[in-house]
PDB file of C-alpha atoms in Angstrom:
ATOM      1  CA  UNK X   1    -135.860-165.602   4.718  1.00  0.00           C
ATOM      2  CA  UNK X   2    -135.601-164.906   1.047  1.00  0.00           C
ATOM      3  CA  UNK X   3    -134.023-161.618   0.124  1.00  0.00           C
ATOM      4  CA  UNK X   4    -135.997-159.106  -1.880  1.00  0.00           C
ATOM      5  CA  UNK X   5    -135.109-160.153  -5.384  1.00  0.00           C
ATOM      6  CA  UNK X   6    -135.765-158.146  -8.488  1.00  0.00           C
ATOM      7  CA  UNK X   7    -135.789-159.243 -12.077  1.00  0.00           C
ATOM      8  CA  UNK X   8    -135.025-156.761 -14.791  1.00  0.00           C
ATOM      9  CA  UNK X   9    -136.433-155.822 -18.136  1.00  0.00           C
ATOM     10  CA  UNK X  10    -134.363-157.441 -20.866  1.00  0.00           C
ATOM     11  CA  UNK X  11    -134.129-155.417 -24.030  1.00  0.00           C
ATOM     12  CA  UNK X  12    -135.955-157.063 -26.950  1.00  0.00           C
ATOM     13  CA  UNK X  13    -137.453-159.707 -24.687  1.00  0.00           C
ATOM     14  CA  UNK X  14    -141.112-160.740 -24.370  1.00  0.00           C
ATOM     15  CA  UNK X  15    -140.979-160.031 -20.629  1.00  0.00           C
ATOM     16  CA  UNK X  16    -141.326-156.357 -21.455  1.00  0.00           C
ATOM     17  CA  UNK X  17    -144.675-156.813 -23.154  1.00  0.00           C
ATOM     18  CA  UNK X  18    -146.238-158.533 -20.139  1.00  0.00           C
ATOM     19  CA  UNK X  19    -145.752-155.490 -17.934  1.00  0.00           C
ATOM     20  CA  UNK X  20    -146.380-152.858 -20.604  1.00  0.00           C
ATOM     21  CA  UNK X  21    -150.002-152.039 -19.621  1.00  0.00           C
ATOM     22  CA  UNK X  22    -148.936-151.455 -16.042  1.00  0.00           C
ATOM     23  CA  UNK X  23    -145.871-149.519 -17.126  1.00  0.00           C
ATOM     24  CA  UNK X  24    -147.897-147.221 -19.364  1.00  0.00           C
ATOM     25  CA  UNK X  25    -150.342-146.619 -16.528  1.00  0.00           C
ATOM     26  CA  UNK X  26    -147.577-145.727 -14.105  1.00  0.00           C
ATOM     27  CA  UNK X  27    -145.805-143.472 -16.568  1.00  0.00           C
ATOM     28  CA  UNK X  28    -149.039-141.662 -17.329  1.00  0.00           C
ATOM     29  CA  UNK X  29    -149.622-141.191 -13.613  1.00  0.00           C
ATOM     30  CA  UNK X  30    -146.110-139.873 -13.135  1.00  0.00           C
ATOM     31  CA  UNK X  31    -146.357-137.416 -16.002  1.00  0.00           C
ATOM     32  CA  UNK X  32    -149.644-136.018 -14.726  1.00  0.00           C
ATOM     33  CA  UNK X  33    -148.551-135.481 -11.131  1.00  0.00           C
ATOM     34  CA  UNK X  34    -146.703-132.150 -11.663  1.00  0.00           C
ATOM     35  CA  UNK X  35    -143.454-130.397 -12.355  1.00  0.00           C
ATOM     36  CA  UNK X  36    -142.136-128.964  -9.096  1.00  0.00           C
ATOM     37  CA  UNK X  37    -138.951-127.589  -7.596  1.00  0.00           C
ATOM     38  CA  UNK X  38    -136.413-130.223  -6.530  1.00  0.00           C
ATOM     39  CA  UNK X  39    -134.316-130.903  -3.474  1.00  0.00           C
ATOM     40  CA  UNK X  40    -132.201-133.978  -2.892  1.00  0.00           C
ATOM     41  CA  UNK X  41    -130.890-136.502  -5.370  1.00  0.00           C
ATOM     42  CA  UNK X  42    -130.435-140.038  -4.136  1.00  0.00           C
ATOM     43  CA  UNK X  43    -128.622-143.247  -4.987  1.00  0.00           C
ATOM     44  CA  UNK X  44    -130.265-146.581  -4.053  1.00  0.00           C
ATOM     45  CA  UNK X  45    -132.662-145.759  -1.231  1.00  0.00           C
ATOM     46  CA  UNK X  46    -135.039-147.325   1.287  1.00  0.00           C
ATOM     47  CA  UNK X  47    -137.842-144.756   1.341  1.00  0.00           C
ATOM     48  CA  UNK X  48    -136.797-141.182   2.062  1.00  0.00           C
ATOM     49  CA  UNK X  49    -133.018-141.465   2.333  1.00  0.00           C
ATOM     50  CA  UNK X  50    -130.187-143.644   0.951  1.00  0.00           C
ATOM     51  CA  UNK X  51    -130.368-145.625   4.197  1.00  0.00           C
ATOM     52  CA  UNK X  52    -129.375-148.946   2.627  1.00  0.00           C
ATOM     53  CA  UNK X  53    -126.111-150.664   1.658  1.00  0.00           C
ATOM     54  CA  UNK X  54    -127.831-152.095  -1.436  1.00  0.00           C
ATOM     55  CA  UNK X  55    -125.984-151.320  -4.669  1.00  0.00           C
ATOM     56  CA  UNK X  56    -127.335-151.392  -8.192  1.00  0.00           C
ATOM     57  CA  UNK X  57    -126.088-154.566  -9.958  1.00  0.00           C
ATOM     58  CA  UNK X  58    -123.577-154.374 -12.783  1.00  0.00           C
ATOM     59  CA  UNK X  59    -125.136-153.419 -16.091  1.00  0.00           C
ATOM     60  CA  UNK X  60    -128.604-152.828 -14.643  1.00  0.00           C
ATOM     61  CA  UNK X  61    -129.963-149.346 -15.309  1.00  0.00           C
ATOM     62  CA  UNK X  62    -132.300-147.933 -12.674  1.00  0.00           C
ATOM     63  CA  UNK X  63    -134.762-145.227 -13.718  1.00  0.00           C
ATOM     64  CA  UNK X  64    -136.489-143.298 -10.960  1.00  0.00           C
ATOM     65  CA  UNK X  65    -139.166-140.628 -10.661  1.00  0.00           C
ATOM     66  CA  UNK X  66    -139.962-139.202  -7.223  1.00  0.00           C
ATOM     67  CA  UNK X  67    -142.649-136.678  -6.316  1.00  0.00           C
ATOM     68  CA  UNK X  68    -143.631-135.179  -2.962  1.00  0.00           C
ATOM     69  CA  UNK X  69    -146.797-133.252  -2.202  1.00  0.00           C
ATOM     70  CA  UNK X  70    -149.429-132.149   0.292  1.00  0.00           C
ATOM     71  CA  UNK X  71    -153.115-131.417  -0.208  1.00  0.00           C
ATOM     72  CA  UNK X  72    -152.318-127.788  -0.932  1.00  0.00           C
ATOM     73  CA  UNK X  73    -148.942-127.783  -2.690  1.00  0.00           C
ATOM     74  CA  UNK X  74    -146.356-129.805  -4.562  1.00  0.00           C
ATOM     75  CA  UNK X  75    -142.820-130.319  -3.300  1.00  0.00           C
ATOM     76  CA  UNK X  76    -139.628-131.785  -4.754  1.00  0.00           C
ATOM     77  CA  UNK X  77    -139.514-133.868  -7.879  1.00  0.00           C
ATOM     78  CA  UNK X  78    -136.511-135.405  -9.549  1.00  0.00           C
ATOM     79  CA  UNK X  79    -135.830-137.791 -12.393  1.00  0.00           C
ATOM     80  CA  UNK X  80    -132.662-139.864 -12.270  1.00  0.00           C
ATOM     81  CA  UNK X  81    -130.594-142.734 -13.610  1.00  0.00           C
ATOM     82  CA  UNK X  82    -128.305-145.062 -11.641  1.00  0.00           C
ATOM     83  CA  UNK X  83    -126.297-148.102 -12.767  1.00  0.00           C
ATOM     84  CA  UNK X  84    -123.749-150.571 -11.441  1.00  0.00           C
ATOM     85  CA  UNK X  85    -120.452-150.380 -13.318  1.00  0.00           C
ATOM     86  CA  UNK X  86    -118.160-153.026 -11.753  1.00  0.00           C
ATOM     87  CA  UNK X  87    -118.473-156.637 -13.049  1.00  0.00           C
ATOM     88  CA  UNK X  88    -117.279-158.195  -9.772  1.00  0.00           C
ATOM     89  CA  UNK X  89    -119.134-159.986  -6.966  1.00  0.00           C
ATOM     90  CA  UNK X  90    -116.946-158.913  -4.052  1.00  0.00           C
ATOM     91  CA  UNK X  91    -117.025-155.179  -4.765  1.00  0.00           C
ATOM     92  CA  UNK X  92    -119.856-153.297  -6.456  1.00  0.00           C
ATOM     93  CA  UNK X  93    -119.827-149.686  -7.586  1.00  0.00           C
ATOM     94  CA  UNK X  94    -122.841-147.653  -8.622  1.00  0.00           C
ATOM     95  CA  UNK X  95    -122.919-144.199 -10.168  1.00  0.00           C
ATOM     96  CA  UNK X  96    -125.884-142.008 -10.916  1.00  0.00           C
ATOM     97  CA  UNK X  97    -127.237-138.570 -11.609  1.00  0.00           C
ATOM     98  CA  UNK X  98    -130.491-136.715 -11.100  1.00  0.00           C
ATOM     99  CA  UNK X  99    -132.087-133.725 -12.741  1.00  0.00           C
ATOM    100  CA  UNK X 100    -134.047-131.474 -10.408  1.00  0.00           C
ATOM    101  CA  UNK X 101    -136.897-129.859 -12.280  1.00  0.00           C
ATOM    102  CA  UNK X 102    -137.411-127.002 -12.705  1.00  0.00           C
ATOM    103  CA  UNK X 103    -134.218-125.058 -11.978  1.00  0.00           C
ATOM    104  CA  UNK X 104    -132.730-121.841 -13.309  1.00  0.00           C
ATOM    105  CA  UNK X 105    -129.818-123.538 -15.077  1.00  0.00           C
ATOM    106  CA  UNK X 106    -128.148-126.892 -15.695  1.00  0.00           C
ATOM    107  CA  UNK X 107    -125.673-126.601 -12.815  1.00  0.00           C
ATOM    108  CA  UNK X 108    -128.504-126.001 -10.366  1.00  0.00           C
ATOM    109  CA  UNK X 109    -130.418-128.987 -11.743  1.00  0.00           C
ATOM    110  CA  UNK X 110    -127.697-131.649 -12.031  1.00  0.00           C
ATOM    111  CA  UNK X 111    -126.671-133.641  -8.947  1.00  0.00           C
ATOM    112  CA  UNK X 112    -124.440-136.725  -8.848  1.00  0.00           C
ATOM    113  CA  UNK X 113    -124.182-139.712  -6.516  1.00  0.00           C
ATOM    114  CA  UNK X 114    -121.934-142.741  -6.215  1.00  0.00           C
ATOM    115  CA  UNK X 115    -121.130-145.483  -3.723  1.00  0.00           C
ATOM    116  CA  UNK X 116    -119.011-148.604  -3.393  1.00  0.00           C
ATOM    117  CA  UNK X 117    -119.609-151.686  -1.271  1.00  0.00           C
ATOM    118  CA  UNK X 118    -120.052-155.418  -0.868  1.00  0.00           C
ATOM    119  CA  UNK X 119    -123.454-157.169  -1.060  1.00  0.00           C
ATOM    120  CA  UNK X 120    -124.657-159.477   1.716  1.00  0.00           C
ATOM    121  CA  UNK X 121    -123.297-163.026   2.164  1.00  0.00           C
ATOM    122  CA  UNK X 122    -120.609-162.644  -0.514  1.00  0.00           C
ATOM    123  CA  UNK X 123    -117.540-163.111   1.692  1.00  0.00           C
ATOM    124  CA  UNK X 124    -119.162-165.505   4.200  1.00  0.00           C
ATOM    125  CA  UNK X 125    -122.622-166.646   5.270  1.00  0.00           C
ATOM    126  CA  UNK X 126    -124.269-164.047   7.454  1.00  0.00           C
ATOM    127  CA  UNK X 127    -121.974-161.243   6.298  1.00  0.00           C
ATOM    128  CA  UNK X 128    -123.808-157.893   6.333  1.00  0.00           C
ATOM    129  CA  UNK X 129    -123.810-155.713   3.278  1.00  0.00           C
ATOM    130  CA  UNK X 130    -121.875-152.458   3.462  1.00  0.00           C
ATOM    131  CA  UNK X 131    -121.479-149.368   1.344  1.00  0.00           C
ATOM    132  CA  UNK X 132    -119.698-146.023   1.432  1.00  0.00           C
ATOM    133  CA  UNK X 133    -120.542-143.153  -0.847  1.00  0.00           C
ATOM    134  CA  UNK X 134    -121.563-139.586  -1.483  1.00  0.00           C
ATOM    135  CA  UNK X 135    -124.877-138.093  -2.568  1.00  0.00           C
ATOM    136  CA  UNK X 136    -126.155-134.631  -3.427  1.00  0.00           C
ATOM    137  CA  UNK X 137    -122.831-133.867  -5.081  1.00  0.00           C
ATOM    138  CA  UNK X 138    -123.763-130.551  -6.670  1.00  0.00           C
ATOM    139  CA  UNK X 139    -122.042-128.018  -8.886  1.00  0.00           C
ATOM    140  CA  UNK X 140    -123.832-124.780  -8.001  1.00  0.00           C
ATOM    141  CA  UNK X 141    -122.069-123.238  -5.009  1.00  0.00           C
ATOM    142  CA  UNK X 142    -124.437-122.418  -2.196  1.00  0.00           C
ATOM    143  CA  UNK X 143    -127.380-123.972  -4.027  1.00  0.00           C
ATOM    144  CA  UNK X 144    -127.010-127.747  -4.428  1.00  0.00           C
ATOM    145  CA  UNK X 145    -123.474-128.619  -3.274  1.00  0.00           C
ATOM    146  CA  UNK X 146    -124.492-130.400  -0.053  1.00  0.00           C
ATOM    147  CA  UNK X 147    -121.901-133.131  -0.792  1.00  0.00           C
ATOM    148  CA  UNK X 148    -122.972-135.667   1.839  1.00  0.00           C
ATOM    149  CA  UNK X 149    -120.708-138.617   2.686  1.00  0.00           C
ATOM    150  CA  UNK X 150    -122.321-141.694   4.236  1.00  0.00           C
ATOM    151  CA  UNK X 151    -121.672-145.260   5.358  1.00  0.00           C
ATOM    152  CA  UNK X 152    -124.298-148.004   5.731  1.00  0.00           C
ATOM    153  CA  UNK X 153    -124.481-151.556   7.078  1.00  0.00           C
ATOM    154  CA  UNK X 154    -127.435-153.858   6.488  1.00  0.00           C
ATOM    155  CA  UNK X 155    -128.501-157.453   6.938  1.00  0.00           C
ATOM    156  CA  UNK X 156    -131.393-159.552   5.745  1.00  0.00           C
ATOM    157  CA  UNK X 157    -132.262-162.097   8.418  1.00  0.00           C
ATOM    158  CA  UNK X 158    -131.631-165.677   7.271  1.00  0.00           C
ATOM    159  CA  UNK X 159    -134.154-168.535   7.269  1.00  0.00           C
ATOM    160  CA  UNK X 160    -132.191-170.583   9.824  1.00  0.00           C
ATOM    161  CA  UNK X 161    -131.986-167.752  12.363  1.00  0.00           C
ATOM    162  CA  UNK X 162    -135.245-168.736  14.043  1.00  0.00           C
ATOM    163  CA  UNK X 163    -137.798-166.096  14.995  1.00  0.00           C
ATOM    164  CA  UNK X 164    -135.313-163.303  14.286  1.00  0.00           C
ATOM    165  CA  UNK X 165    -135.780-163.936  10.563  1.00  0.00           C
ATOM    166  CA  UNK X 166    -139.126-162.129  10.762  1.00  0.00           C
ATOM    167  CA  UNK X 167    -137.297-158.852  11.328  1.00  0.00           C
ATOM    168  CA  UNK X 168    -136.746-158.695   7.576  1.00  0.00           C
ATOM    169  CA  UNK X 169    -133.872-156.432   6.519  1.00  0.00           C
ATOM    170  CA  UNK X 170    -132.341-154.062   9.081  1.00  0.00           C
ATOM    171  CA  UNK X 171    -130.004-151.201   8.090  1.00  0.00           C
ATOM    172  CA  UNK X 172    -127.978-148.666  10.080  1.00  0.00           C
ATOM    173  CA  UNK X 173    -125.391-146.031   9.245  1.00  0.00           C
ATOM    174  CA  UNK X 174    -124.262-142.425   9.487  1.00  0.00           C
ATOM    175  CA  UNK X 175    -123.698-139.420   7.262  1.00  0.00           C
ATOM    176  CA  UNK X 176    -121.561-136.274   7.243  1.00  0.00           C
ATOM    177  CA  UNK X 177    -122.276-133.270   5.030  1.00  0.00           C
ATOM    178  CA  UNK X 178    -119.308-131.304   3.731  1.00  0.00           C
ATOM    179  CA  UNK X 179    -121.209-128.031   3.261  1.00  0.00           C
ATOM    180  CA  UNK X 180    -121.537-126.518   6.714  1.00  0.00           C
ATOM    181  CA  UNK X 181    -123.547-123.503   5.576  1.00  0.00           C
ATOM    182  CA  UNK X 182    -126.219-125.301   3.553  1.00  0.00           C
ATOM    183  CA  UNK X 183    -126.701-127.887   6.307  1.00  0.00           C
ATOM    184  CA  UNK X 184    -127.275-125.233   8.979  1.00  0.00           C
ATOM    185  CA  UNK X 185    -124.244-126.385  11.005  1.00  0.00           C
ATOM    186  CA  UNK X 186    -125.813-129.853  11.497  1.00  0.00           C
ATOM    187  CA  UNK X 187    -123.484-131.870   9.307  1.00  0.00           C
ATOM    188  CA  UNK X 188    -123.547-135.215  11.145  1.00  0.00           C
ATOM    189  CA  UNK X 189    -126.474-137.572  11.594  1.00  0.00           C
ATOM    190  CA  UNK X 190    -127.746-141.141  11.701  1.00  0.00           C
ATOM    191  CA  UNK X 191    -129.592-143.039   8.992  1.00  0.00           C
ATOM    192  CA  UNK X 192    -131.562-146.228   9.621  1.00  0.00           C
ATOM    193  CA  UNK X 193    -133.925-148.265   7.491  1.00  0.00           C
ATOM    194  CA  UNK X 194    -136.016-151.426   7.358  1.00  0.00           C
ATOM    195  CA  UNK X 195    -137.614-153.678   4.732  1.00  0.00           C
ATOM    196  CA  UNK X 196    -140.233-156.331   5.468  1.00  0.00           C
ATOM    197  CA  UNK X 197    -140.471-159.797   4.017  1.00  0.00           C
ATOM    198  CA  UNK X 198    -141.793-159.730   0.454  1.00  0.00           C
ATOM    199  CA  UNK X 199    -145.536-160.351   0.678  1.00  0.00           C
ATOM    200  CA  UNK X 200    -147.157-162.185  -2.224  1.00  0.00           C
ATOM    201  CA  UNK X 201    -150.553-160.838  -3.247  1.00  0.00           C
ATOM    202  CA  UNK X 202    -152.869-161.496  -6.214  1.00  0.00           C
ATOM    203  CA  UNK X 203    -152.701-159.580  -9.513  1.00  0.00           C
ATOM    204  CA  UNK X 204    -149.283-157.978  -8.965  1.00  0.00           C
ATOM    205  CA  UNK X 205    -145.902-159.532  -8.156  1.00  0.00           C
ATOM    206  CA  UNK X 206    -145.606-158.633  -4.437  1.00  0.00           C
ATOM    207  CA  UNK X 207    -145.568-155.828  -1.897  1.00  0.00           C
ATOM    208  CA  UNK X 208    -142.784-154.842   0.502  1.00  0.00           C
ATOM    209  CA  UNK X 209    -143.140-152.580   3.535  1.00  0.00           C
ATOM    210  CA  UNK X 210    -140.389-150.035   4.169  1.00  0.00           C
ATOM    211  CA  UNK X 211    -139.381-147.410   6.724  1.00  0.00           C
ATOM    212  CA  UNK X 212    -136.358-145.182   7.241  1.00  0.00           C
ATOM    213  CA  UNK X 213    -135.091-142.083   9.014  1.00  0.00           C
ATOM    214  CA  UNK X 214    -132.407-139.469   8.434  1.00  0.00           C
ATOM    215  CA  UNK X 215    -131.805-137.531  11.642  1.00  0.00           C
ATOM    216  CA  UNK X 216    -131.049-133.828  11.944  1.00  0.00           C
ATOM    217  CA  UNK X 217    -132.761-130.506  11.405  1.00  0.00           C
ATOM    218  CA  UNK X 218    -130.461-129.620   8.548  1.00  0.00           C
ATOM    219  CA  UNK X 219    -132.300-128.002   5.667  1.00  0.00           C
ATOM    220  CA  UNK X 220    -134.549-130.551   3.878  1.00  0.00           C
ATOM    221  CA  UNK X 221    -132.902-133.829   4.896  1.00  0.00           C
ATOM    222  CA  UNK X 222    -134.032-134.467   8.463  1.00  0.00           C
ATOM    223  CA  UNK X 223    -137.149-136.609   8.093  1.00  0.00           C
ATOM    224  CA  UNK X 224    -138.661-140.045   8.575  1.00  0.00           C
ATOM    225  CA  UNK X 225    -141.182-141.951   6.521  1.00  0.00           C
ATOM    226  CA  UNK X 226    -142.648-145.297   5.658  1.00  0.00           C
ATOM    227  CA  UNK X 227    -144.726-146.847   2.947  1.00  0.00           C
ATOM    228  CA  UNK X 228    -145.439-149.731   0.634  1.00  0.00           C
ATOM    229  CA  UNK X 229    -143.608-150.898  -2.477  1.00  0.00           C
ATOM    230  CA  UNK X 230    -146.132-152.240  -4.978  1.00  0.00           C
ATOM    231  CA  UNK X 231    -144.151-154.434  -7.369  1.00  0.00           C
ATOM    232  CA  UNK X 232    -146.258-154.400 -10.529  1.00  0.00           C
ATOM    233  CA  UNK X 233    -143.677-156.770 -11.974  1.00  0.00           C
ATOM    234  CA  UNK X 234    -140.296-157.909 -10.618  1.00  0.00           C
ATOM    235  CA  UNK X 235    -138.664-154.932 -12.354  1.00  0.00           C
ATOM    236  CA  UNK X 236    -141.261-152.176 -11.900  1.00  0.00           C
ATOM    237  CA  UNK X 237    -142.540-150.826  -8.592  1.00  0.00           C
ATOM    238  CA  UNK X 238    -144.598-147.945  -7.291  1.00  0.00           C
ATOM    239  CA  UNK X 239    -143.730-146.714  -3.787  1.00  0.00           C
ATOM    240  CA  UNK X 240    -146.082-144.535  -1.778  1.00  0.00           C
ATOM    241  CA  UNK X 241    -146.455-143.356   1.811  1.00  0.00           C
ATOM    242  CA  UNK X 242    -146.092-140.403   4.217  1.00  0.00           C
ATOM    243  CA  UNK X 243    -142.943-138.455   5.079  1.00  0.00           C
ATOM    244  CA  UNK X 244    -142.634-136.425   8.283  1.00  0.00           C
ATOM    245  CA  UNK X 245    -140.026-133.665   8.592  1.00  0.00           C
ATOM    246  CA  UNK X 246    -138.313-133.620  11.977  1.00  0.00           C
ATOM    247  CA  UNK X 247    -138.575-129.833  12.244  1.00  0.00           C
ATOM    248  CA  UNK X 248    -140.730-127.029  10.878  1.00  0.00           C
ATOM    249  CA  UNK X 249    -137.574-125.412   9.535  1.00  0.00           C
ATOM    250  CA  UNK X 250    -136.799-128.478   7.418  1.00  0.00           C
ATOM    251  CA  UNK X 251    -140.347-128.522   6.079  1.00  0.00           C
ATOM    252  CA  UNK X 252    -140.193-124.825   5.222  1.00  0.00           C
ATOM    253  CA  UNK X 253    -136.831-125.280   3.492  1.00  0.00           C
ATOM    254  CA  UNK X 254    -138.423-127.959   1.322  1.00  0.00           C
ATOM    255  CA  UNK X 255    -141.324-125.683   0.474  1.00  0.00           C
ATOM    256  CA  UNK X 256    -143.877-127.717   2.429  1.00  0.00           C
ATOM    257  CA  UNK X 257    -146.786-126.033   4.161  1.00  0.00           C
ATOM    258  CA  UNK X 258    -146.762-128.695   6.878  1.00  0.00           C
ATOM    259  CA  UNK X 259    -144.301-131.176   8.355  1.00  0.00           C
ATOM    260  CA  UNK X 260    -146.342-134.099   6.993  1.00  0.00           C
ATOM    261  CA  UNK X 261    -146.187-134.726   3.243  1.00  0.00           C
ATOM    262  CA  UNK X 262    -146.851-137.635   0.883  1.00  0.00           C
ATOM    263  CA  UNK X 263    -144.615-139.268  -1.710  1.00  0.00           C
ATOM    264  CA  UNK X 264    -145.225-141.221  -4.897  1.00  0.00           C
ATOM    265  CA  UNK X 265    -142.186-142.861  -6.495  1.00  0.00           C
ATOM    266  CA  UNK X 266    -141.792-144.914  -9.650  1.00  0.00           C
ATOM    267  CA  UNK X 267    -138.818-147.270 -10.161  1.00  0.00           C
ATOM    268  CA  UNK X 268    -137.888-149.253 -13.266  1.00  0.00           C
ATOM    269  CA  UNK X 269    -134.880-151.565 -13.729  1.00  0.00           C
ATOM    270  CA  UNK X 270    -133.540-152.455 -17.188  1.00  0.00           C
ATOM    271  CA  UNK X 271    -130.845-155.101 -17.689  1.00  0.00           C
ATOM    272  CA  UNK X 272    -128.517-153.747 -20.368  1.00  0.00           C
ATOM    273  CA  UNK X 273    -126.354-156.875 -20.525  1.00  0.00           C
ATOM    274  CA  UNK X 274    -128.921-159.239 -22.023  1.00  0.00           C
ATOM    275  CA  UNK X 275    -130.634-159.193 -25.409  1.00  0.00           C
TER     276      UNK X 275
END
């Protein structure tokens, strides 16, 4: 099968103008959702968690806005930037940061993430992608310094693999949080994720189905969810769907009034290398 490919906005290129009406609509929607308290900052993700070995390409800036809410209250929101910084095919490295809004001070708001890895099929045909990194690297002791290490493997099924190709992209890995207190003594867990085939539909570029899980009842992280990526253009998508916390305690830690919440996420990629 074809991998999920994304094109990127090129600065000072006419491609930007084609998507501008959609982009303005999405930005307006994002701005009007709400300003809420934040929780976890993420690198490249599947749906809820960074349950993917995918790494941001070199020189491509990723802008993200994530909101979470129920009928009666708003939950976490964060705005972040991530970019690939290594100009090599065999090894990629992405770094990023997120601002959690609102917070009492800068140290409580700022959270970093980074990971290194190799994309699929680079070393040999059929080679799975892998990545190792850390997310929720915080600076406010006892507030946001979860400091979670994780490792992921993932593979997009190939066209010549017969019926198995319809599985799409399958991902599996594990995490370990360095802050025992904040994670309620549940520092270790499993992460898994899945992407469907890209599905071409009229008007927009495509849609992609996604699901993932991060196990554990540790603060706000233990949850599962699934939804739909609506690619307005190859470089702009809107992701939406439900998230279910694996325990009432996790939901309460996140500020949710129920274990079932909804998410709306906006992603934009900008290629900084081209003019």
